[in-house]
Amino acid sequence: MRYAMAIDTKKCVGCGDCVVACQTENNVPHGYCRDWIVENVTGTYPNVEIELRSERCNHCDNSPCVRCCPTGASHIVEGGIVMVTPEECIGCGACIQSCPYDARYSHPEGYVDKCTFCKHRVDNGQLPACVEVCPTKCLYFGDLDDPNSDVSKALQNRKWKVLAPEAGTKPQLYFLT
Amino acid sequence: MKEELFVSGRDIPNIDPYLNIWHWQIPLYLYLGGLAAGILFFAGYFTIMRKEKDMEATVKWAPFLVPFALVLGLFALFLDLKHKLYFWQLYTTVRFTSPMSWGAWTLMLITPISFIWVATYMKELFPKWDWKFEFLNKAEAYAIKNRKGIAWIMMMLAVILGVYTGILLSAFNARPLWNTSILGPLFLVSGLSTGLAASMWMSKSKYERKVLSRLDLIMIGIELFLIIHLFMGFLSASEVQIEAAALFLGGEFTVVFWVFVIILGLIFPAVLEILELRGFHIPVWIPALLILIGGLVFRFVMVEAGQITRFLY
Ligand code: SF4
Ligand code: SF4
């Protein structure tokens, strides 16, 4: 099993609902976020192109954050989800340094926090909160190993890219372009 | 011209707009680790070479700084931890892929050894010193008898510690400035050089100072050589590393780096040491202090600058 997410940058309108849904669902402290929107404008006026991306932890296959954690607080669970155990985390910040996507932050309580793909919901057969609320339905989540999952189907007929593949982390967020 | 505008709605403290999660604690910790490694390495080396008599400050007195340096360094590391009450989790497991874990365990071994080393010279420093308990006296006698063995272990651990202070940074692929394997040897050599400077400063013997400053000149030479290689590597690497090097070649760290690290921290003290060896009289504390400060500034610059560098996407 390999959980992954596909994000349709052509459908996303940048409303930020995914951000708010995540903050609510996961009790993210005020001023912090586990997912965020990036607005990437390229070209010269008037010929500009915009790409909207809903970003979060990439749950990398080759995750440097797990490798560099001195206590094992950062670890990988079934389906490739990268998790942090607060009671094992000493807050050394190594994993924050190691993430090419700056997907982690230091929770005001001291431990490091980040996207969990809403594991608590997924385990109950629900979708991650961000996927659930997206009004344009531009987020797809599921098991890559299952050809009938939402994410596999979304990737089938579209061009996609991953962010900073040269960082070598094998990220698992696929941006449909 | 093609322009690119990148807007992120995110504003997380210490991470946006650029990463700054490690403040003064980590560079200080790396510096003190390197300094301790330098002092212990040469204390061990000259013991093994049976030069205790000629190299008294290096073998006997400078190591007295080490327990303080290591404890202070560990304390700085502790201050850096954000989830402090859980720090003991570091010592519940050994993680071979994590430099932090390596460092924590190396320090766990080398700190007590430095205490033992210093304890065996306590009586020479304070002739009236008494260990009070019989078993401590026995332990001391045993340690003194096995000094050479301790010296070997100490040297090995010192090398691991010195290299580790660089690897802690170089293991982070996500920070292009750090992601070069030269950082391990570079920080080791820089640590050895600061260790020599400390011993030199404490030494009263002319002969000893001469030996130490010769060694130090070699270290400075190697350090400059490695720094040149560092930049050669960056400039011929990918865009992110070229940009990392640009921070030092015209960017915001240019002045501190070239003035405080390269000129005042390496070249000028080297010139002073050469003049001294040629017979000019130069107070030993001047080059020693410059080297010690240069090493400290170097750690600070590398840690600060490295956190600014990142992958572009
Ligand atoms: S995106 Fe960052 S935090 Fe998430 S798995 Fe990859 S390296 Fe780790
Ligand atoms: S901050 Fe926590 S999760 Fe991150 S590397 Fe350190 S101990 Fe591991």
mmCIF file of N, CA, C and O in Angstrom, chain A residues 136-177:
data_model
loop_
_atom_site.group_PDB
_atom_site.id
_atom_site.type_symbol
_atom_site.label_atom_id
_atom_site.label_comp_id
_atom_site.label_asym_id
_atom_site.label_seq_id
_atom_site.Cartn_x
_atom_site.Cartn_y
_atom_site.Cartn_z
ATOM 1 N N THR A 136 -13.724 22.521 -5.233
ATOM 2 C CA THR A 136 -13.567 22.235 -6.666
ATOM 3 C C THR A 136 -13.194 20.778 -6.897
ATOM 4 O O THR A 136 -12.944 20.368 -8.023
ATOM 5 N N LYS A 137 -13.091 20.020 -5.809
ATOM 6 C CA LYS A 137 -12.701 18.593 -5.883
ATOM 7 C C LYS A 137 -11.382 18.421 -6.635
ATOM 8 O O LYS A 137 -11.259 17.573 -7.523
ATOM 9 N N CYS A 138 -10.422 19.233 -6.306
ATOM 10 C CA CYS A 138 -9.151 19.144 -7.039
ATOM 11 C C CYS A 138 -8.114 18.330 -6.292
ATOM 12 O O CYS A 138 -6.988 18.178 -6.740
ATOM 13 N N LEU A 139 -8.465 17.783 -5.129
ATOM 14 C CA LEU A 139 -7.517 16.933 -4.398
ATOM 15 C C LEU A 139 -7.986 15.483 -4.494
ATOM 16 O O LEU A 139 -9.170 15.191 -4.318
ATOM 17 N N TYR A 140 -7.057 14.608 -4.790
ATOM 18 C CA TYR A 140 -7.371 13.180 -4.898
ATOM 19 C C TYR A 140 -6.458 12.417 -3.970
ATOM 20 O O TYR A 140 -5.242 12.621 -3.969
ATOM 21 N N PHE A 141 -7.049 11.533 -3.188
ATOM 22 C CA PHE A 141 -6.248 10.787 -2.231
ATOM 23 C C PHE A 141 -6.532 9.309 -2.393
ATOM 24 O O PHE A 141 -7.627 8.917 -2.796
ATOM 25 N N GLY A 142 -5.539 8.505 -2.074
ATOM 26 C CA GLY A 142 -5.785 7.069 -2.123
ATOM 27 C C GLY A 142 -4.513 6.260 -2.198
ATOM 28 O O GLY A 142 -3.412 6.773 -1.972
ATOM 29 N N ASP A 143 -4.682 4.996 -2.541
ATOM 30 C CA ASP A 143 -3.586 4.037 -2.584
ATOM 31 C C ASP A 143 -3.076 3.926 -4.020
ATOM 32 O O ASP A 143 -3.828 3.542 -4.916
ATOM 33 N N LEU A 144 -1.805 4.244 -4.197
ATOM 34 C CA LEU A 144 -1.242 4.186 -5.550
ATOM 35 C C LEU A 144 -1.184 2.764 -6.093
ATOM 36 O O LEU A 144 -1.190 2.552 -7.304
ATOM 37 N N ASP A 145 -1.069 1.798 -5.177
ATOM 38 C CA ASP A 145 -0.970 0.413 -5.620
ATOM 39 C C ASP A 145 -2.303 -0.129 -6.132
ATOM 40 O O ASP A 145 -2.353 -1.199 -6.742
ATOM 41 N N ASP A 146 -3.370 0.604 -5.823
ATOM 42 C CA ASP A 146 -4.694 0.168 -6.268
ATOM 43 C C ASP A 146 -5.094 0.981 -7.503
ATOM 44 O O ASP A 146 -5.317 2.180 -7.422
ATOM 45 N N PRO A 147 -5.166 0.338 -8.680
ATOM 46 C CA PRO A 147 -5.431 1.094 -9.915
ATOM 47 C C PRO A 147 -6.800 1.768 -9.926
ATOM 48 O O PRO A 147 -7.041 2.661 -10.732
ATOM 49 N N ASN A 148 -7.689 1.358 -9.027
ATOM 50 C CA ASN A 148 -9.024 1.959 -9.015
ATOM 51 C C ASN A 148 -9.173 3.072 -7.984
ATOM 52 O O ASN A 148 -10.261 3.618 -7.820
ATOM 53 N N SER A 149 -8.103 3.396 -7.270
ATOM 54 C CA SER A 149 -8.219 4.459 -6.271
ATOM 55 C C SER A 149 -8.311 5.811 -6.970
ATOM 56 O O SER A 149 -7.908 5.968 -8.127
ATOM 57 N N ASP A 150 -8.856 6.793 -6.239
ATOM 58 C CA ASP A 150 -9.013 8.132 -6.816
ATOM 59 C C ASP A 150 -7.697 8.665 -7.350
ATOM 60 O O ASP A 150 -7.624 9.243 -8.433
ATOM 61 N N VAL A 151 -6.645 8.484 -6.551
ATOM 62 C CA VAL A 151 -5.379 9.088 -6.957
ATOM 63 C C VAL A 151 -4.827 8.397 -8.205
ATOM 64 O O VAL A 151 -4.342 9.063 -9.126
ATOM 65 N N SER A 152 -4.920 7.068 -8.259
ATOM 66 C CA SER A 152 -4.410 6.372 -9.443
ATOM 67 C C SER A 152 -5.157 6.806 -10.695
ATOM 68 O O SER A 152 -4.564 7.028 -11.751
ATOM 69 N N LYS A 153 -6.476 6.928 -10.536
ATOM 70 C CA LYS A 153 -7.268 7.315 -11.708
ATOM 71 C C LYS A 153 -6.948 8.748 -12.135
ATOM 72 O O LYS A 153 -6.884 9.059 -13.325
ATOM 73 N N ALA A 154 -6.735 9.617 -11.151
ATOM 74 C CA ALA A 154 -6.432 11.004 -11.483
ATOM 75 C C ALA A 154 -5.127 11.119 -12.246
ATOM 76 O O ALA A 154 -4.954 11.991 -13.098
ATOM 77 N N LEU A 155 -4.181 10.226 -11.931
ATOM 78 C CA LEU A 155 -2.869 10.312 -12.567
ATOM 79 C C LEU A 155 -2.843 9.669 -13.949
ATOM 80 O O LEU A 155 -1.925 9.901 -14.729
ATOM 81 N N GLN A 156 -3.883 8.868 -14.237
ATOM 82 C CA GLN A 156 -3.809 8.055 -15.443
ATOM 83 C C GLN A 156 -3.708 8.855 -16.745
ATOM 84 O O GLN A 156 -2.848 8.586 -17.573
ATOM 85 N N ASN A 157 -4.587 9.845 -16.891
ATOM 86 C CA ASN A 157 -4.621 10.521 -18.194
ATOM 87 C C ASN A 157 -4.077 11.938 -18.161
ATOM 88 O O ASN A 157 -4.386 12.734 -19.028
ATOM 89 N N ARG A 158 -3.310 12.243 -17.134
ATOM 90 C CA ARG A 158 -2.856 13.624 -17.029
ATOM 91 C C ARG A 158 -1.341 13.681 -16.913
ATOM 92 O O ARG A 158 -0.676 12.741 -16.485
ATOM 93 N N LYS A 159 -0.820 14.855 -17.286
ATOM 94 C CA LYS A 159 0.597 15.114 -17.040
ATOM 95 C C LYS A 159 0.734 15.559 -15.603
ATOM 96 O O LYS A 159 -0.131 16.286 -15.100
ATOM 97 N N TRP A 160 1.795 15.137 -14.965
ATOM 98 C CA TRP A 160 1.969 15.578 -13.580
ATOM 99 C C TRP A 160 3.439 15.835 -13.309
ATOM 100 O O TRP A 160 4.323 15.453 -14.074
ATOM 101 N N LYS A 161 3.687 16.494 -12.196
ATOM 102 C CA LYS A 161 5.065 16.707 -11.758
ATOM 103 C C LYS A 161 5.110 16.569 -10.246
ATOM 104 O O LYS A 161 4.074 16.664 -9.576
ATOM 105 N N VAL A 162 6.316 16.328 -9.718
ATOM 106 C CA VAL A 162 6.490 16.394 -8.274
ATOM 107 C C VAL A 162 7.427 17.567 -8.014
ATOM 108 O O VAL A 162 8.132 18.025 -8.914
ATOM 109 N N LEU A 163 7.449 18.068 -6.782
ATOM 110 C CA LEU A 163 8.280 19.234 -6.477
ATOM 111 C C LEU A 163 9.704 18.801 -6.132
ATOM 112 O O LEU A 163 9.909 17.821 -5.416
ATOM 113 N N ALA A 164 10.654 19.578 -6.641
ATOM 114 C CA ALA A 164 12.076 19.348 -6.360
ATOM 115 C C ALA A 164 12.465 17.865 -6.384
ATOM 116 O O ALA A 164 12.991 17.343 -5.403
ATOM 117 N N PRO A 165 12.211 17.175 -7.512
ATOM 118 C CA PRO A 165 12.597 15.759 -7.546
ATOM 119 C C PRO A 165 14.107 15.603 -7.367
ATOM 120 O O PRO A 165 14.588 14.565 -6.907
ATOM 121 N N GLU A 166 14.862 16.676 -7.717
ATOM 122 C CA GLU A 166 16.323 16.599 -7.607
ATOM 123 C C GLU A 166 16.787 16.488 -6.155
ATOM 124 O O GLU A 166 17.928 16.147 -5.883
ATOM 125 N N ALA A 167 15.876 16.759 -5.208
ATOM 126 C CA ALA A 167 16.251 16.580 -3.809
ATOM 127 C C ALA A 167 16.318 15.106 -3.441
ATOM 128 O O ALA A 167 16.829 14.746 -2.386
ATOM 129 N N GLY A 168 15.796 14.276 -4.328
ATOM 130 C CA GLY A 168 15.970 12.839 -4.128
ATOM 131 C C GLY A 168 15.118 12.224 -3.041
ATOM 132 O O GLY A 168 15.391 11.110 -2.595
ATOM 133 N N THR A 169 14.075 12.905 -2.626
ATOM 134 C CA THR A 169 13.294 12.362 -1.515
ATOM 135 C C THR A 169 12.130 11.488 -1.974
ATOM 136 O O THR A 169 11.425 10.932 -1.161
ATOM 137 N N LYS A 170 11.920 11.378 -3.266
ATOM 138 C CA LYS A 170 10.777 10.623 -3.817
ATOM 139 C C LYS A 170 9.453 11.079 -3.202
ATOM 140 O O LYS A 170 8.758 10.300 -2.527
ATOM 141 N N PRO A 171 9.079 12.317 -3.430
ATOM 142 C CA PRO A 171 7.858 12.862 -2.830
ATOM 143 C C PRO A 171 6.613 12.197 -3.395
ATOM 144 O O PRO A 171 6.600 11.735 -4.541
ATOM 145 N N GLN A 172 5.562 12.177 -2.603
ATOM 146 C CA GLN A 172 4.327 11.492 -2.997
ATOM 147 C C GLN A 172 3.126 12.418 -3.148
ATOM 148 O O GLN A 172 1.991 11.996 -3.009
ATOM 149 N N LEU A 173 3.412 13.697 -3.415
ATOM 150 C CA LEU A 173 2.329 14.598 -3.823
ATOM 151 C C LEU A 173 2.518 14.808 -5.312
ATOM 152 O O LEU A 173 3.589 15.232 -5.743
ATOM 153 N N TYR A 174 1.489 14.515 -6.078
ATOM 154 C CA TYR A 174 1.601 14.644 -7.532
ATOM 155 C C TYR A 174 0.771 15.831 -7.991
ATOM 156 O O TYR A 174 -0.434 15.877 -7.728
ATOM 157 N N PHE A 175 1.426 16.766 -8.634
ATOM 158 C CA PHE A 175 0.716 17.968 -9.081
ATOM 159 C C PHE A 175 0.336 17.817 -10.548
ATOM 160 O O PHE A 175 1.211 17.719 -11.408
ATOM 161 N N LEU A 176 -0.955 17.774 -10.820
ATOM 162 C CA LEU A 176 -1.428 17.649 -12.199
ATOM 163 C C LEU A 176 -1.275 19.006 -12.862
ATOM 164 O O LEU A 176 -1.709 20.023 -12.305
ATOM 165 N N THR A 177 -0.659 19.013 -14.033
ATOM 166 C CA THR A 177 -0.375 20.314 -14.653
ATOM 167 C C THR A 177 -1.141 20.463 -15.962
ATOM 168 O O THR A 177 -1.646 19.490 -16.511
#
